[in-house]
Amino acid sequence: MSEHPTDEIDGTRLLTERRVANAARGELLQLITDGTVTPWEAIVAAAASGEKPLLRLRLDQIITAGPGIGAARARAVIAQMLHILEATESRTATGHVTLAYVLDEQARGRRLLAVLDAFISHGLIQEAQDLTVWPGFPFAAAPLPREDAR
């Protein structure tokens, strides 16, 4: 047995996990690009899925994946969100605003509310039905649909 635990890491397994993670992120971004989901719906889906690879997506990637949404508008949304939080990107763990940063439980939903405010202010959310979430979101699982009692 090796003295170094890294010698036992299976490179093939790591590559497979990386490909799966990249595919999950790419699939979500493609759904936004296709107009199947909005950037807000993508954030809700990522939070609800519990898939860690999705948490590595940057907020600017999610915003600019939307049809007709450019980098300048994404920067304005993120700047407003950070202004509300009195924070800077340089103080985040990665130097970028990622979904992991937005959905961090220690923030108690404050960052998510700042994103919501910025999305509404910049026209990324216009309809009330775009805000469909459940009590305790994103920290509580979505409730199961109830069958109507007769």
XYZ file of N, CA, C and O in Angstrom, residues 73 119-120 122-128 130:
44
model
N -25.399 43.707 -19.160
C -26.599 43.571 -18.319
C -26.332 42.612 -17.162
O -26.754 42.857 -16.037
N -32.821 40.737 -10.268
C -33.483 40.172 -11.445
C -34.752 40.954 -11.774
O -35.018 41.252 -12.933
N -35.526 41.298 -10.768
C -36.758 42.066 -10.993
C -36.414 43.462 -11.511
O -36.988 43.936 -12.489
N -33.909 44.503 -13.188
C -33.334 44.511 -14.536
C -34.183 43.754 -15.553
O -33.728 43.445 -16.652
N -35.432 43.462 -15.191
C -36.376 42.873 -16.131
C -36.177 41.403 -16.433
O -36.744 40.892 -17.396
N -35.380 40.694 -15.630
C -35.204 39.258 -15.863
C -36.367 38.458 -15.301
O -36.566 37.311 -15.675
N -37.119 39.071 -14.406
C -38.357 38.484 -13.889
C -39.420 39.555 -14.064
O -39.282 40.656 -13.545
N -40.466 39.214 -14.804
C -41.509 40.197 -15.060
C -42.878 39.739 -14.616
O -43.746 40.548 -14.337
N -43.090 38.457 -14.551
C -44.401 37.910 -14.221
C -44.373 37.250 -12.849
O -43.387 36.615 -12.484
N -45.441 37.376 -12.103
C -45.526 36.778 -10.773
C -45.369 35.259 -10.827
O -44.763 34.657 -9.944
N -43.421 33.613 -12.542
C -42.004 33.276 -12.665
C -41.361 33.034 -11.302
O -40.252 32.544 -11.226
